[in-house]
PDB file of C-alpha atoms and ligand atoms in Angstrom:
ATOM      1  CA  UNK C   1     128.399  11.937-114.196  1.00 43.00           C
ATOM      2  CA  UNK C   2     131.982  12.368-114.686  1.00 45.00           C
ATOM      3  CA  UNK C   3     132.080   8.417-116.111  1.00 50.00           C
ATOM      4  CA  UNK C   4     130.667   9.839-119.323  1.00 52.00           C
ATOM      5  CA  UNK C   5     134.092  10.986-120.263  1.00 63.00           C
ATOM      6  CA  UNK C   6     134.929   6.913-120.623  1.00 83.00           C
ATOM      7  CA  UNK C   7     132.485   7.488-123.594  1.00 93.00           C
ATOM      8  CA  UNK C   8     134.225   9.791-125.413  1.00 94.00           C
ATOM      9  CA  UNK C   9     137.227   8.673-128.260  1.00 95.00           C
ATOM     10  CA  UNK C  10     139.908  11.060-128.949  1.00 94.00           C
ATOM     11  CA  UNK C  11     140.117   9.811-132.398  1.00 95.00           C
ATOM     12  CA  UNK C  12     142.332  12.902-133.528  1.00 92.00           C
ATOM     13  CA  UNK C  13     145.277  11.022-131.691  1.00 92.00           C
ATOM     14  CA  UNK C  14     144.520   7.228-133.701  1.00 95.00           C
ATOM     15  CA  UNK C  15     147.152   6.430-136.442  1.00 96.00           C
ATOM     16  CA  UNK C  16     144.499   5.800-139.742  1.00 97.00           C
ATOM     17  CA  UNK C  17     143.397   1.994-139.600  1.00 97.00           C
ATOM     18  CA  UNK C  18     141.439  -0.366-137.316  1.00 98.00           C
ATOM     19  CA  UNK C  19     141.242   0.343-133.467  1.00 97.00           C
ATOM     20  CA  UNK C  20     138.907  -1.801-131.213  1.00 97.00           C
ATOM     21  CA  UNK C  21     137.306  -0.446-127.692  1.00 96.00           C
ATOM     22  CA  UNK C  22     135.602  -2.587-125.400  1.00 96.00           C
ATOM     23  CA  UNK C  23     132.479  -1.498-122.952  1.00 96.00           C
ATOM     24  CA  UNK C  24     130.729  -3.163-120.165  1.00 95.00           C
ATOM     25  CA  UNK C  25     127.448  -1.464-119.543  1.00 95.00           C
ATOM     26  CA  UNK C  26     125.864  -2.072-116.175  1.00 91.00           C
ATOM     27  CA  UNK C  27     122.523  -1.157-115.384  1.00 88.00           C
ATOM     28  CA  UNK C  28     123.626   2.098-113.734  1.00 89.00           C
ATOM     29  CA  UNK C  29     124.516   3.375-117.439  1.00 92.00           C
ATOM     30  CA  UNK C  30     121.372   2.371-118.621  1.00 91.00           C
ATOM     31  CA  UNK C  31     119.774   4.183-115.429  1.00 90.00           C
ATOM     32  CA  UNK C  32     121.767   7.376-116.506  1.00 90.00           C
ATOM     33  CA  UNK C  33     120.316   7.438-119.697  1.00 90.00           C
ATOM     34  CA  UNK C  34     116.140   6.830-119.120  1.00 87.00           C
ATOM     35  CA  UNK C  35     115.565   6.553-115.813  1.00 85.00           C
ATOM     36  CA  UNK C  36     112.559   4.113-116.355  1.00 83.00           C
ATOM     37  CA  UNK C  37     114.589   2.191-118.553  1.00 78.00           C
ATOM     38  CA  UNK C  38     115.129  -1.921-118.413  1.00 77.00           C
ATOM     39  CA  UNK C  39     117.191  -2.853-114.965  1.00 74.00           C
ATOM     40  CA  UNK C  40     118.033  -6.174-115.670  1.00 90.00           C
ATOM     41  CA  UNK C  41     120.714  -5.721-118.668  1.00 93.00           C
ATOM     42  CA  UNK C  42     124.345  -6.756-118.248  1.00 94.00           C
ATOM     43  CA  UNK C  43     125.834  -5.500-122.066  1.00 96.00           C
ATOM     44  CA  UNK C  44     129.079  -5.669-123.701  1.00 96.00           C
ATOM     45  CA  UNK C  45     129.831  -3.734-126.566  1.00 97.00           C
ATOM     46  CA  UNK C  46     132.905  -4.603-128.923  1.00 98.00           C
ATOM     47  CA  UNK C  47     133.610  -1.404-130.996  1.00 98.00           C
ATOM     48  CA  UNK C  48     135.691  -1.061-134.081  1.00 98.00           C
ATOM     49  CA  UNK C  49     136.688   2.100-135.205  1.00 98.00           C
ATOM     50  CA  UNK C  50     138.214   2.467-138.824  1.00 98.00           C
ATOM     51  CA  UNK C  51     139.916   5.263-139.157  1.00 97.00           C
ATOM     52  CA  UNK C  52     140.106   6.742-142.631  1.00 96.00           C
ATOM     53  CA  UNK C  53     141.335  10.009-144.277  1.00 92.00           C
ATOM     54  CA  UNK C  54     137.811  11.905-143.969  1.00 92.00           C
ATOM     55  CA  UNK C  55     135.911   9.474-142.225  1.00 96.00           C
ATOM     56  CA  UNK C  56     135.720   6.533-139.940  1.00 97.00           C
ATOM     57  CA  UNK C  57     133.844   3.470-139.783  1.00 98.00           C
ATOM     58  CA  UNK C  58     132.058   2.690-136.537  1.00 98.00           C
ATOM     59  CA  UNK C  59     131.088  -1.260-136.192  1.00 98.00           C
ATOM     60  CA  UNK C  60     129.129  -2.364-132.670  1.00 98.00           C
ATOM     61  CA  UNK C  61     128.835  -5.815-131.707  1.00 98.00           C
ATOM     62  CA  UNK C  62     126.130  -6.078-129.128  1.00 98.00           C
ATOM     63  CA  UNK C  63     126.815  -9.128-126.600  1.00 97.00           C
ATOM     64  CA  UNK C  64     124.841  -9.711-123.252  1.00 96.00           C
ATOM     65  CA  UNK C  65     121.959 -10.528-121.730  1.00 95.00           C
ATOM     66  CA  UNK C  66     118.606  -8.688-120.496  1.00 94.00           C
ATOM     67  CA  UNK C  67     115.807  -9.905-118.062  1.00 93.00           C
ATOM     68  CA  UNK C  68     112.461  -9.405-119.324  1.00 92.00           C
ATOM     69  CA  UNK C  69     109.380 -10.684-119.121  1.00 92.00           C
ATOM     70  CA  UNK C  70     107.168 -13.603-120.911  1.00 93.00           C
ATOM     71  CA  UNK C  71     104.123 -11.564-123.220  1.00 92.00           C
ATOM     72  CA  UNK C  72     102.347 -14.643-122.335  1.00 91.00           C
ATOM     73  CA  UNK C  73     102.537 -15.202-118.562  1.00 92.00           C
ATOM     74  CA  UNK C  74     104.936 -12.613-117.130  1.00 92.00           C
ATOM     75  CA  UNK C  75     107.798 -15.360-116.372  1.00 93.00           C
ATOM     76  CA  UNK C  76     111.031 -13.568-115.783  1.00 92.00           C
ATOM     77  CA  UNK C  77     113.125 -14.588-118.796  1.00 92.00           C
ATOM     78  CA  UNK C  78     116.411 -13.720-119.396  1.00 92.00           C
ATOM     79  CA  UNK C  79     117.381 -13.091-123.341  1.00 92.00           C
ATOM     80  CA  UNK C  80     121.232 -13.194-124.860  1.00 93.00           C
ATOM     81  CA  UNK C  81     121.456 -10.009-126.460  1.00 95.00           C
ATOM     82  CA  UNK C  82     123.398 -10.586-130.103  1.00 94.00           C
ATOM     83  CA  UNK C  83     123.480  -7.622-132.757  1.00 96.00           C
ATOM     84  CA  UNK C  84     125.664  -6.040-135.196  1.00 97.00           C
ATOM     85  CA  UNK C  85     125.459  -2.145-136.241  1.00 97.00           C
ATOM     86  CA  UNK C  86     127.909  -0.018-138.392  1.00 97.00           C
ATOM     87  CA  UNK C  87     128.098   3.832-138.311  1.00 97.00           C
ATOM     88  CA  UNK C  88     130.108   5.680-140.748  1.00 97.00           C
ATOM     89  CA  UNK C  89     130.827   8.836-139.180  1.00 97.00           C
ATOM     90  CA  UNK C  90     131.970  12.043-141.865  1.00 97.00           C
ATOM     91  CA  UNK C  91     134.131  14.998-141.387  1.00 96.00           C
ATOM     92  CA  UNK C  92     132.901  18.190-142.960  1.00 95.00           C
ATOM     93  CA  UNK C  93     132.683  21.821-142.828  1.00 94.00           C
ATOM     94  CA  UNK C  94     129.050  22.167-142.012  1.00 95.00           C
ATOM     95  CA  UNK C  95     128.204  19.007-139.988  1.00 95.00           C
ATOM     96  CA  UNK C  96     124.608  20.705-138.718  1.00 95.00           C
ATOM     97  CA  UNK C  97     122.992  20.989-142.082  1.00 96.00           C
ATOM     98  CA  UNK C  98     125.092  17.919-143.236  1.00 96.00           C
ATOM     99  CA  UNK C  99     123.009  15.973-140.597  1.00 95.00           C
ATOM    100  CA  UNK C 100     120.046  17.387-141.562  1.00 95.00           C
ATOM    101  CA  UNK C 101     120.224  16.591-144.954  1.00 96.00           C
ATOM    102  CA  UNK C 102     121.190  13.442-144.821  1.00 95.00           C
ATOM    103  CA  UNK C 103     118.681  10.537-145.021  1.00 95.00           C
ATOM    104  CA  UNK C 104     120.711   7.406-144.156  1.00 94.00           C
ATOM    105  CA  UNK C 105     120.520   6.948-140.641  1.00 91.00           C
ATOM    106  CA  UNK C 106     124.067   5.143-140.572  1.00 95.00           C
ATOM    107  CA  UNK C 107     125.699   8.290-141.544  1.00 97.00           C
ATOM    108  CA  UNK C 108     126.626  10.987-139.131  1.00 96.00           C
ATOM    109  CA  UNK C 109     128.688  14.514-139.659  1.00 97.00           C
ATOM    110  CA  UNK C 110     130.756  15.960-137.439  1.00 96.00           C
ATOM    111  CA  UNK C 111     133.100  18.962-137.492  1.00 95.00           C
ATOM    112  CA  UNK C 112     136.262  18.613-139.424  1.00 94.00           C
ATOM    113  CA  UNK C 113     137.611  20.712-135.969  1.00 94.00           C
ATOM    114  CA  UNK C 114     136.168  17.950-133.845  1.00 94.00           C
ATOM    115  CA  UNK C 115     138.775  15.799-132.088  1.00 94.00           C
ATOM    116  CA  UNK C 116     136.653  13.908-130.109  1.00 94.00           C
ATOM    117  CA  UNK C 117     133.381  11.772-131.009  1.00 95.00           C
ATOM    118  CA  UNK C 118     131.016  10.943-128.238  1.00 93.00           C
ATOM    119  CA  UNK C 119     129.635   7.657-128.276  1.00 96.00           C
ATOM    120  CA  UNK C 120     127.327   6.741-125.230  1.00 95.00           C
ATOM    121  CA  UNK C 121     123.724   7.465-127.037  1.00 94.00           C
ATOM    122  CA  UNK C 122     125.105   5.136-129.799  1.00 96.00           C
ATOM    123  CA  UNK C 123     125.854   2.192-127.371  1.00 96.00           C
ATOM    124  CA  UNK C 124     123.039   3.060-125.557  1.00 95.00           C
ATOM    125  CA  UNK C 125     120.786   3.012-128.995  1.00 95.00           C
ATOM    126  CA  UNK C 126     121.658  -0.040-130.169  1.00 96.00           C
ATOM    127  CA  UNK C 127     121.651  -2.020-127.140  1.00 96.00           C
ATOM    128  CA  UNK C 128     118.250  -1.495-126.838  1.00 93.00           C
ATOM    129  CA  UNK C 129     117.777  -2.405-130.392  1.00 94.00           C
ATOM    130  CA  UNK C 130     119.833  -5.802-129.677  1.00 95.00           C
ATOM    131  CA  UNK C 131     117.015  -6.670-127.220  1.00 92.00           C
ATOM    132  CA  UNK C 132     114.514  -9.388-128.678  1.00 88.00           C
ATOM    133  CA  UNK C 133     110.593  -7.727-129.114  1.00 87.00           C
ATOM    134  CA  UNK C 134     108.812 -10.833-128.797  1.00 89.00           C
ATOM    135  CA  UNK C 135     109.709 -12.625-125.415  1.00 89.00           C
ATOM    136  CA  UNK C 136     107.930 -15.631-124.555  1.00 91.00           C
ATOM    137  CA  UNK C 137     109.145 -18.988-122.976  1.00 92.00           C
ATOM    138  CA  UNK C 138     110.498 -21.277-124.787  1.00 88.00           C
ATOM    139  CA  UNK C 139     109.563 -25.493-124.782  1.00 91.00           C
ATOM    140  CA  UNK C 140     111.028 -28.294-122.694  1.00 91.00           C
ATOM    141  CA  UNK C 141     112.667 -30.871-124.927  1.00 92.00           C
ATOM    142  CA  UNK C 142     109.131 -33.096-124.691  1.00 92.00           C
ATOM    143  CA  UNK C 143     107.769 -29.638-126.520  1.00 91.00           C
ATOM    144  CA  UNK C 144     105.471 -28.716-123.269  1.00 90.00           C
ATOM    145  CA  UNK C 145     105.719 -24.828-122.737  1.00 90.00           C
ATOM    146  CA  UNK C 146     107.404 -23.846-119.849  1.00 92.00           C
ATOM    147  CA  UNK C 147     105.138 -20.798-119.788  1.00 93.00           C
ATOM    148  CA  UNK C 148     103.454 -20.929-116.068  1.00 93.00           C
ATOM    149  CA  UNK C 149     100.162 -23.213-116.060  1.00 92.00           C
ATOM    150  CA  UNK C 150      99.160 -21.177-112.925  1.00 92.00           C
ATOM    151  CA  UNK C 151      99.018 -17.796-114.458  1.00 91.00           C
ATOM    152  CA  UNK C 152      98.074 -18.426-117.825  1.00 90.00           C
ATOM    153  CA  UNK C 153      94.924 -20.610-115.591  1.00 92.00           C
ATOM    154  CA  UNK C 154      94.098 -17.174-114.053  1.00 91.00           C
ATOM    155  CA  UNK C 155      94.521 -14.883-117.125  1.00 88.00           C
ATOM    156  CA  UNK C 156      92.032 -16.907-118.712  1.00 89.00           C
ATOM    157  CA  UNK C 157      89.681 -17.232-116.200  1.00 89.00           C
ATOM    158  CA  UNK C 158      89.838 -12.876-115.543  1.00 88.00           C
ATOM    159  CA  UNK C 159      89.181 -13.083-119.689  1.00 87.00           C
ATOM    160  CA  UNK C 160      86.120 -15.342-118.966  1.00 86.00           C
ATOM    161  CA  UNK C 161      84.933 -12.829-116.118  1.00 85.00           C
ATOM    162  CA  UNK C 162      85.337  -9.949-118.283  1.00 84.00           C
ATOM    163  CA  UNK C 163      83.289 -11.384-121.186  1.00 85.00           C
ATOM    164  CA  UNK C 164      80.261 -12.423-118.594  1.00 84.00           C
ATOM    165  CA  UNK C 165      80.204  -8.716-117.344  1.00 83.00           C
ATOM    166  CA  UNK C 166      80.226  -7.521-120.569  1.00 82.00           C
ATOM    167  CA  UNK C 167      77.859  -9.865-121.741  1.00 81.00           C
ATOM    168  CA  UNK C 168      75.103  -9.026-118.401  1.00 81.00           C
ATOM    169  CA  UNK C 169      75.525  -5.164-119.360  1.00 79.00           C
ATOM    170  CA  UNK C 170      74.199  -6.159-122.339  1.00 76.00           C
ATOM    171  CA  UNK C 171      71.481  -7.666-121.182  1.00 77.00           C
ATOM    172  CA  UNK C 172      70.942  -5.238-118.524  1.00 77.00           C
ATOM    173  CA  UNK C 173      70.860  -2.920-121.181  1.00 75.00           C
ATOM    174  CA  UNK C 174      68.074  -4.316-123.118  1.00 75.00           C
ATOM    175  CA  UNK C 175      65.807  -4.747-120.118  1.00 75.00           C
ATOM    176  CA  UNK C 176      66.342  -1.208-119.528  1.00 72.00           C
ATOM    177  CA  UNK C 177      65.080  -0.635-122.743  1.00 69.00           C
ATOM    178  CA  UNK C 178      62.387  -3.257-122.875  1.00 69.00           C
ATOM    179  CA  UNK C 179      61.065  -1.717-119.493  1.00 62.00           C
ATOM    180  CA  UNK C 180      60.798   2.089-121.191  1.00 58.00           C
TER     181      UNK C 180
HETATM  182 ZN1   ZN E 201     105.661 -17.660-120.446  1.00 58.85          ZN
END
């Protein structure tokens, strides 16, 4: 686990103004952080750090790509991943209660003794947040769904099933009661 340190910026030693760091998260970093997480994303992460007297401005551009799956027939899909977050990250004497008193999620506190700001949850955070919630595949260019005929076929015959069983309890139900 000794790559975490890659994740961590020294900021103490940046002149004040604009500074840009690059990461390439592979799906062993997203491994490291939930175990059961998505193992089909390939992210890049453009940071720019603003360093100010006081503060810093954090901005994350989210570029890649993650496999997932169609909601509608389970196709393997694979989605660019395209997002933009900002941070503004404070120095101040108490950054504990400062954190828990403040109610904008952008804005973080840490320790005007801190030299060091660790960043990996962040990427981590926001990649996740870059990936689409809806998935399903898209049309050809005649407008036909490339979703697959096959499965969808089979998903709505199992739906057909389903309601017939649920429909003969019923009935079996009734009998039962008619017979009593
Ligand atoms: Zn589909």
């Amino acid at each position: 686990m000794g790559s975490m340190r890659t994740f961590e910026i020294a900021f103490v030693g940046l002149k004040p103004g604009v500074h840009e760091f690059d990461y390439e998260l592979d799906a062993q970093f997203f491994k490291d952080k939930a175990p059961d997480s998505n193992d089909g994303i390939a992210a890049n992460v453009k940071l720019s750090l603003d360093k100010n007297n006081g503060f810093m401005l954090l901005r994350f551009l989210v570029g890649g790509s993650a496999e997932v799956n169609c909601d509608r027939c389970g196709n393997q899909l694979n989605v660019d991943l395209w997002d933009e977050f900002n941070m503004v990250v404070k120095l101040t004497e108490d950054p504990q209660k400062a954190n828990e008193e403040e109610e904008d999620a952008d804005i973080f506190y840490i320790a005007k003794s801190e030299s060091h700001i660790e960043i990996s949850d962040w990427l981590y955070e926001f990649v996740m947040l870059s990936i689409p919630m809806q998935h399903i595949c898209g049309n050809d260019k005649d407008g036909q769904s490339l979703c697959n005929e096959q499965v969808l076929k089979k998903l709505k015959a199992m739906q057909v099933n389903r309601d017939e069983q649920q429909e003969n309890s019923i009935w079996k139900g009734l009998e039962r009661f008619k017979n009593n």
